[in-house]
Amino acid sequence: MSSDILQKSSIFSVNVSKSNAFNFLRLACCLIVIYEHCVVLSGVNFPCYDLRGIAVNVFFILSGFWVTQSFLKSTSIKEYAIKRFKKILPQYWLVVLGFAVGLSAFSVLPLREYFCNGSFYKYLAANIFTLNFIQPNLPGVFEGLALNGSVNGSLWTIKIEIGFYILLPFIVFAVKKMHEKFNGGGYGCIVLAALYLLSVLYEVLMPFVTEKTSLPSALNNQLPAFISYFASGMIFAFYGEKLFPNLKIAFLPSLALLVLLNVFKIPFVSALLMPICLSFCVMFLGLNLKVFADIGRKTDYSYSLYLVHYPLAMCFVSLGVFEKMPGFAIFSVLGTSFLCAYLLENFQQKLFGIRCNAEAVK
């Protein structure tokens, strides 16, 4: 199964102008996540509109779009896998290891006891393999704080991303086969539509299953529940040339539906319509907010910011800064997050000679 299977058919990957605002959207969503995590983790009386879930779903839509293009433009599965590895795992592993060591300063345990504690090594083993739910805590760190003192509650999305990366070649293969069987005509969309609907059913039904059985509720937020968002991005990677001209028509109705879905929150209807409506809005804004095109063009810090902000926020909560000066604390979290993100991006550039931006994923 080769990565050029679609390029040899009449399905094509869309060409996107470099004057786009996708990096800006990614950064804006990351800042929403950081702000709302600061509010939730600290309990400060600041406005919080629960937009971080939507922001994370935007990440998944953009991954569906850009990573599919990355796959289509790769010369082999191996090249594709190496690009994904370089983009995601080195920074992730450095963050896991760095905070595991650095947060010893925030543990109630003595250093020797901290580093000899079995939970420390269980944390490293679980998180290195992105199985954060197995051991989210470090020994004696952030005890008594929000969400049971979880060290980095943002990392759950990484295994979702990696799972999608693994599935993508098989999805593309199925799309190509369907396309060939019906001699084009956009029938490859049937595969994406089927995955989309199965994902919607999973998202709606799994909470009932976990509630009525002894299965863990963590199953509610696994990869199948988010395939609809990845698929919504993928369809623009395959058929963008046909869909992009209609974005101006679809944007306002999609935006209106998004508002209504967030106000009324009808489970099945929201699960069914939210991904596709959100994807139309994301694509329209990404292609039309050209005034923000230069933001993140050279280096996109959103991924690095996403990795580091949560434990940094927990540090400021632990130190009592939010309780005394909440506004200053939020800006401090942002400042230290940007500093760490800058260091991480420079680490990646020196290690692989690449910077994180939309073009890098290609």
Coordinates of C-alpha atoms in Angstrom, one line a residue:
M1 CA 0.0 0.0 0.0
S2 CA 1.8 3.1 -1.2
S3 CA 1.2 6.7 -0.3
D4 CA 0.8 7.7 -3.9
I5 CA -2.3 5.5 -4.4
L6 CA -4.5 8.6 -4.7
Q7 CA -2.2 10.7 -6.8
K8 CA -2.3 8.0 -9.5
S9 CA -6.1 8.3 -9.7
S10 CA -8.3 11.3 -10.5
I11 CA -8.6 12.1 -6.8
F12 CA -6.2 14.9 -6.0
S13 CA -5.0 16.7 -3.0
V14 CA -5.8 20.4 -3.0
N15 CA -3.3 23.2 -3.3
V16 CA -3.6 25.8 -0.6
S17 CA -2.2 29.3 -0.9
K18 CA 0.6 30.2 1.6
S19 CA -1.4 33.3 2.4
N20 CA -3.7 31.4 4.7
A21 CA -4.6 31.8 8.4
F22 CA -4.6 28.2 9.5
N23 CA -1.6 28.7 11.8
F24 CA -3.4 31.7 13.3
L25 CA -6.5 29.6 13.9
R26 CA -4.5 26.9 15.6
L27 CA -2.8 29.4 17.8
A28 CA -6.1 31.1 18.7
C29 CA -7.6 27.8 19.7
C30 CA -4.5 27.0 21.7
L31 CA -4.8 30.3 23.6
I32 CA -8.5 29.5 24.3
V33 CA -7.5 26.1 25.8
I34 CA -4.8 27.7 27.9
Y35 CA -7.1 30.4 29.3
E36 CA -9.9 28.1 30.1
H37 CA -7.6 25.6 31.7
C38 CA -6.2 28.4 33.9
V39 CA -9.7 29.3 35.0
V40 CA -10.9 25.7 35.6
L41 CA -7.7 24.6 37.4
S42 CA -7.5 27.6 39.6
G43 CA -11.2 28.1 40.3
V44 CA -10.9 31.9 39.8
N45 CA -14.1 33.8 39.1
F46 CA -13.2 34.7 35.5
P47 CA -15.5 34.1 32.5
C48 CA -15.3 30.6 31.0
Y49 CA -17.5 29.6 28.1
D50 CA -16.4 26.0 27.8
L51 CA -14.9 26.6 24.3
R52 CA -11.9 24.4 24.9
G53 CA -13.7 21.3 23.6
I54 CA -14.5 23.1 20.3
A55 CA -10.9 24.3 20.1
V56 CA -9.6 20.8 20.5
N57 CA -12.0 19.6 17.8
V58 CA -10.6 22.3 15.5
F59 CA -7.2 20.8 16.0
F60 CA -8.6 17.4 14.9
I61 CA -10.2 19.0 11.8
L62 CA -6.9 20.7 10.8
S63 CA -5.1 17.4 11.4
G64 CA -7.5 15.6 9.1
F65 CA -6.8 18.2 6.4
W66 CA -3.1 18.8 6.7
V67 CA -2.0 15.3 7.6
T68 CA -3.9 13.8 4.8
Q69 CA -2.1 16.1 2.4
S70 CA 1.2 15.1 4.1
F71 CA 0.4 11.5 3.4
L72 CA -0.6 12.1 -0.2
K73 CA 2.6 14.0 -0.9
S74 CA 4.8 11.4 0.7
T75 CA 6.7 9.0 -1.5
S76 CA 6.3 6.0 0.9
I77 CA 4.6 4.9 4.1
K78 CA 8.0 5.1 5.7
E79 CA 8.5 8.7 4.7
Y80 CA 5.1 9.6 6.0
A81 CA 5.7 7.8 9.3
I82 CA 9.1 9.6 9.8
K83 CA 7.5 13.0 9.2
R84 CA 4.8 12.2 11.8
F85 CA 7.4 11.0 14.3
K86 CA 9.5 14.2 13.9
K87 CA 6.4 16.4 14.2
I88 CA 4.9 14.9 17.4
L89 CA 7.0 12.6 19.5
P90 CA 10.4 14.3 20.3
Q91 CA 8.8 17.4 21.9
Y92 CA 6.2 15.2 23.6
W93 CA 8.8 12.9 25.2
L94 CA 10.9 15.9 26.3
V95 CA 7.9 17.5 28.0
V96 CA 7.0 14.2 29.8
L97 CA 10.5 13.6 31.0
G98 CA 11.3 17.3 31.7
F99 CA 8.3 17.9 33.9
A100 CA 8.6 14.5 35.6
V101 CA 12.0 15.6 36.8
G102 CA 11.3 19.3 37.3
L103 CA 8.1 18.8 39.3
S104 CA 10.1 17.0 42.0
A105 CA 10.4 20.5 43.4
F106 CA 6.6 20.6 43.9
S107 CA 6.4 17.2 45.6
V108 CA 5.7 16.8 49.3
L109 CA 8.2 13.9 49.2
P110 CA 11.9 14.2 49.7
L111 CA 13.9 14.0 46.5
R112 CA 15.3 10.5 47.2
E113 CA 11.8 9.2 48.0
Y114 CA 10.4 10.9 45.0
F115 CA 12.8 9.4 42.5
C116 CA 12.6 6.0 44.2
N117 CA 8.8 5.9 44.2
G118 CA 7.2 3.3 41.8
S119 CA 4.6 5.8 40.8
F120 CA 7.3 8.0 39.2
Y121 CA 8.4 5.2 36.9
K122 CA 4.9 4.1 36.2
Y123 CA 4.1 7.7 35.2
L124 CA 7.1 7.8 32.8
A125 CA 6.2 4.4 31.3
A126 CA 2.5 5.2 30.8
N127 CA 3.1 8.7 29.4
I128 CA 6.0 7.8 27.1
F129 CA 3.5 5.5 25.4
T130 CA 0.8 8.2 25.5
L131 CA -1.3 6.1 27.9
N132 CA -1.8 9.0 30.2
F133 CA -5.0 7.7 31.8
I134 CA -3.0 4.8 33.4
Q135 CA -0.9 7.1 35.6
P136 CA -1.8 10.8 35.4
N137 CA -0.1 11.7 38.7
L138 CA 3.4 12.1 40.0
P139 CA 4.2 11.1 43.6
G140 CA 3.3 13.9 46.0
V141 CA 2.8 16.5 43.3
F142 CA -0.2 18.8 43.2
E143 CA -1.9 16.9 45.9
G144 CA -5.3 18.4 46.8
L145 CA -5.6 20.4 43.6
A146 CA -8.2 20.3 40.8
L147 CA -8.8 17.1 38.9
N148 CA -7.0 15.0 41.5
G149 CA -3.7 16.8 40.8
S150 CA -3.3 15.4 37.3
V151 CA 0.1 16.6 36.0
N152 CA -0.8 17.3 32.4
G153 CA -4.4 16.8 31.5
S154 CA -3.9 18.0 28.0
L155 CA -1.9 15.0 26.8
W156 CA -4.9 12.8 26.3
T157 CA -5.3 14.1 22.8
I158 CA -1.9 12.9 21.7
K159 CA -2.9 9.3 21.5
I160 CA -6.0 10.4 19.6
E161 CA -3.7 12.1 17.0
I162 CA -1.3 9.1 16.8
G163 CA -4.2 6.7 16.4
F164 CA -5.5 8.8 13.4
Y165 CA -2.0 8.8 11.9
I166 CA -2.0 5.0 12.0
L167 CA -5.5 4.7 10.6
L168 CA -5.0 7.2 7.8
P169 CA -3.2 5.0 5.2
F170 CA -6.0 2.4 5.5
I171 CA -8.7 5.0 5.1
V172 CA -7.0 6.5 2.1
F173 CA -6.7 3.0 0.6
A174 CA -10.4 2.4 1.1
V175 CA -11.3 5.7 -0.4
K176 CA -9.2 5.0 -3.5
K177 CA -10.7 1.5 -3.9
M178 CA -14.2 2.9 -3.7
H179 CA -13.2 5.7 -6.2
E180 CA -11.9 3.1 -8.7
K181 CA -14.9 0.8 -8.3
F182 CA -17.3 3.5 -9.4
N183 CA -14.9 5.2 -11.9
G184 CA -14.7 8.5 -9.9
G185 CA -17.6 10.7 -9.3
G186 CA -16.7 11.4 -5.7
Y187 CA -17.8 8.0 -4.5
G188 CA -14.7 7.9 -2.3
C189 CA -16.8 10.1 0.0
I190 CA -18.9 7.1 0.9
V191 CA -16.0 5.7 3.0
L192 CA -15.6 9.0 4.8
A193 CA -19.4 9.3 5.3
A194 CA -19.5 5.8 6.8
L195 CA -16.7 6.5 9.2
Y196 CA -18.4 9.8 10.1
L197 CA -21.7 8.1 11.0
L198 CA -20.0 5.3 12.9
S199 CA -18.1 8.0 14.9
V200 CA -21.4 9.8 15.6
L201 CA -23.0 6.6 16.9
Y202 CA -20.0 5.9 19.1
E203 CA -20.0 9.4 20.5
V204 CA -23.8 9.2 21.3
L205 CA -24.0 5.6 22.5
M206 CA -20.8 5.0 24.4
P207 CA -21.7 7.3 27.4
F208 CA -24.8 5.1 27.9
V209 CA -22.8 1.9 27.7
T210 CA -20.2 3.1 30.2
E211 CA -22.9 4.4 32.5
K212 CA -24.8 1.1 32.5
T213 CA -21.8 -1.2 32.8
S214 CA -18.5 -1.3 34.6
L215 CA -16.6 0.0 31.6
P216 CA -14.5 3.1 32.4
S217 CA -15.9 6.4 31.3
A218 CA -12.6 7.2 29.7
L219 CA -13.8 5.2 26.7
N220 CA -16.2 8.0 25.9
N221 CA -13.3 10.2 24.7
Q222 CA -11.3 7.8 22.6
L223 CA -10.4 8.0 18.9
P224 CA -13.7 6.6 17.5
A225 CA -15.6 9.5 19.1
F226 CA -13.4 12.0 17.1
I227 CA -13.1 10.3 13.7
S228 CA -16.0 12.5 12.5
Y229 CA -13.8 15.6 13.0
F230 CA -10.8 14.0 11.2
A231 CA -13.0 12.9 8.4
S232 CA -14.5 16.4 8.0
G233 CA -11.0 17.7 7.5
M234 CA -10.0 14.9 5.2
I235 CA -12.8 15.6 2.7
F236 CA -11.4 19.0 2.1
A237 CA -8.0 17.4 1.4
F238 CA -9.5 15.2 -1.2
Y239 CA -12.2 17.4 -2.7
G240 CA -11.1 20.9 -1.7
E241 CA -11.1 22.2 -5.3
K242 CA -14.8 21.5 -5.5
L243 CA -15.7 22.5 -1.9
F244 CA -13.7 25.7 -1.5
P245 CA -15.7 27.8 -4.0
N246 CA -18.8 27.0 -1.9
L247 CA -17.4 28.1 1.4
K248 CA -18.8 31.6 1.3
I249 CA -22.3 30.2 0.8
A250 CA -21.9 27.6 3.6
F251 CA -20.1 29.7 6.2
L252 CA -23.0 31.7 7.7
P253 CA -25.5 28.8 7.8
S254 CA -22.8 26.6 9.4
L255 CA -21.9 29.3 11.9
A256 CA -25.6 29.8 12.8
L257 CA -26.0 26.0 13.3
L258 CA -22.9 25.9 15.5
V259 CA -24.4 28.6 17.8
L260 CA -27.7 26.7 18.0
L261 CA -26.0 23.4 18.6
N262 CA -24.1 24.9 21.5
V263 CA -27.1 26.6 23.0
F264 CA -29.5 23.6 22.8
K265 CA -27.1 20.7 23.1
I266 CA -29.2 17.9 21.7
P267 CA -26.8 14.9 21.9
F268 CA -27.4 13.1 18.6
V269 CA -28.1 16.3 16.5
S270 CA -25.0 17.9 17.9
A271 CA -22.8 14.9 17.3
L272 CA -24.2 14.6 13.7
L273 CA -23.9 18.2 12.6
M274 CA -21.1 19.8 14.7
P275 CA -18.1 18.3 12.9
I276 CA -19.2 19.2 9.4
C277 CA -20.4 22.7 10.4
L278 CA -17.3 23.4 12.3
S279 CA -15.1 22.2 9.4
F280 CA -16.8 24.6 7.0
C281 CA -16.2 27.5 9.4
V282 CA -12.6 26.5 10.0
M283 CA -11.9 26.2 6.3
F284 CA -13.6 29.5 5.4
L285 CA -11.8 31.4 8.1
G286 CA -8.4 29.7 7.4
L287 CA -8.6 30.7 3.7
N288 CA -10.1 34.2 4.1
L289 CA -8.5 35.8 7.2
K290 CA -5.4 36.6 5.1
V291 CA -4.5 39.5 7.3
F292 CA -3.3 36.9 9.8
A293 CA -1.3 34.9 7.3
D294 CA 2.1 35.9 8.7
I295 CA 1.3 34.6 12.2
G296 CA 2.9 31.2 12.6
R297 CA 4.3 31.2 9.1
K298 CA 7.9 30.8 10.1
T299 CA 7.2 28.9 13.4
D300 CA 3.9 27.7 14.8
Y301 CA 4.2 27.5 18.5
S302 CA 0.7 26.1 19.1
Y303 CA 1.7 22.5 19.6
S304 CA 4.5 23.3 22.0
L305 CA 2.3 25.7 23.9
Y306 CA -0.4 23.0 24.2
L307 CA 2.1 20.5 25.6
V308 CA 3.5 22.7 28.4
H309 CA 0.8 25.0 29.5
Y310 CA -1.2 22.6 31.8
P311 CA 1.6 21.7 34.2
L312 CA 2.8 25.3 34.3
A313 CA -0.7 26.4 35.2
M314 CA -0.8 23.8 38.0
C315 CA 2.5 25.1 39.3
F316 CA 1.1 28.7 39.6
V317 CA -2.0 27.3 41.3
S318 CA 0.1 25.3 43.7
L319 CA 2.2 28.5 44.5
G320 CA -1.0 30.4 45.3
V321 CA -0.5 33.0 42.6
F322 CA -4.0 32.6 41.2
E323 CA -5.5 33.2 44.6
K324 CA -3.7 36.4 45.2
M325 CA -3.3 37.9 41.6
P326 CA -5.4 35.9 39.1
G327 CA -4.8 38.2 36.2
F328 CA -1.1 38.3 36.7
A329 CA -1.1 34.5 37.1
I330 CA -2.8 33.9 33.7
F331 CA -0.3 36.2 32.0
S332 CA 2.5 34.4 33.8
V333 CA 1.3 31.1 32.6
L334 CA 1.2 32.5 29.0
G335 CA 4.6 34.0 29.3
T336 CA 6.3 30.9 30.7
S337 CA 4.4 28.7 28.2
F338 CA 5.8 30.8 25.3
L339 CA 9.3 30.6 26.7
C340 CA 9.1 26.8 27.0
A341 CA 7.6 26.6 23.6
Y342 CA 10.4 28.6 22.1
L343 CA 13.0 26.3 23.7
L344 CA 11.1 23.3 22.5
E345 CA 10.9 24.5 18.9
N346 CA 14.6 25.3 18.9
F347 CA 15.4 21.9 20.3
Q348 CA 13.4 20.4 17.4
Q349 CA 15.1 22.5 14.8
K350 CA 18.5 21.6 16.1
L351 CA 17.5 17.9 16.3
F352 CA 15.8 17.6 12.9
G353 CA 16.4 20.9 11.1
I354 CA 12.6 21.6 10.8
R355 CA 10.2 24.0 12.4
C356 CA 6.6 23.4 13.2
N357 CA 4.2 25.1 10.8
A358 CA 1.6 24.2 8.3
E359 CA 4.1 23.8 5.5
A360 CA 6.3 21.5 7.6
V361 CA 3.6 18.8 7.8
K362 CA 3.6 18.5 4.0

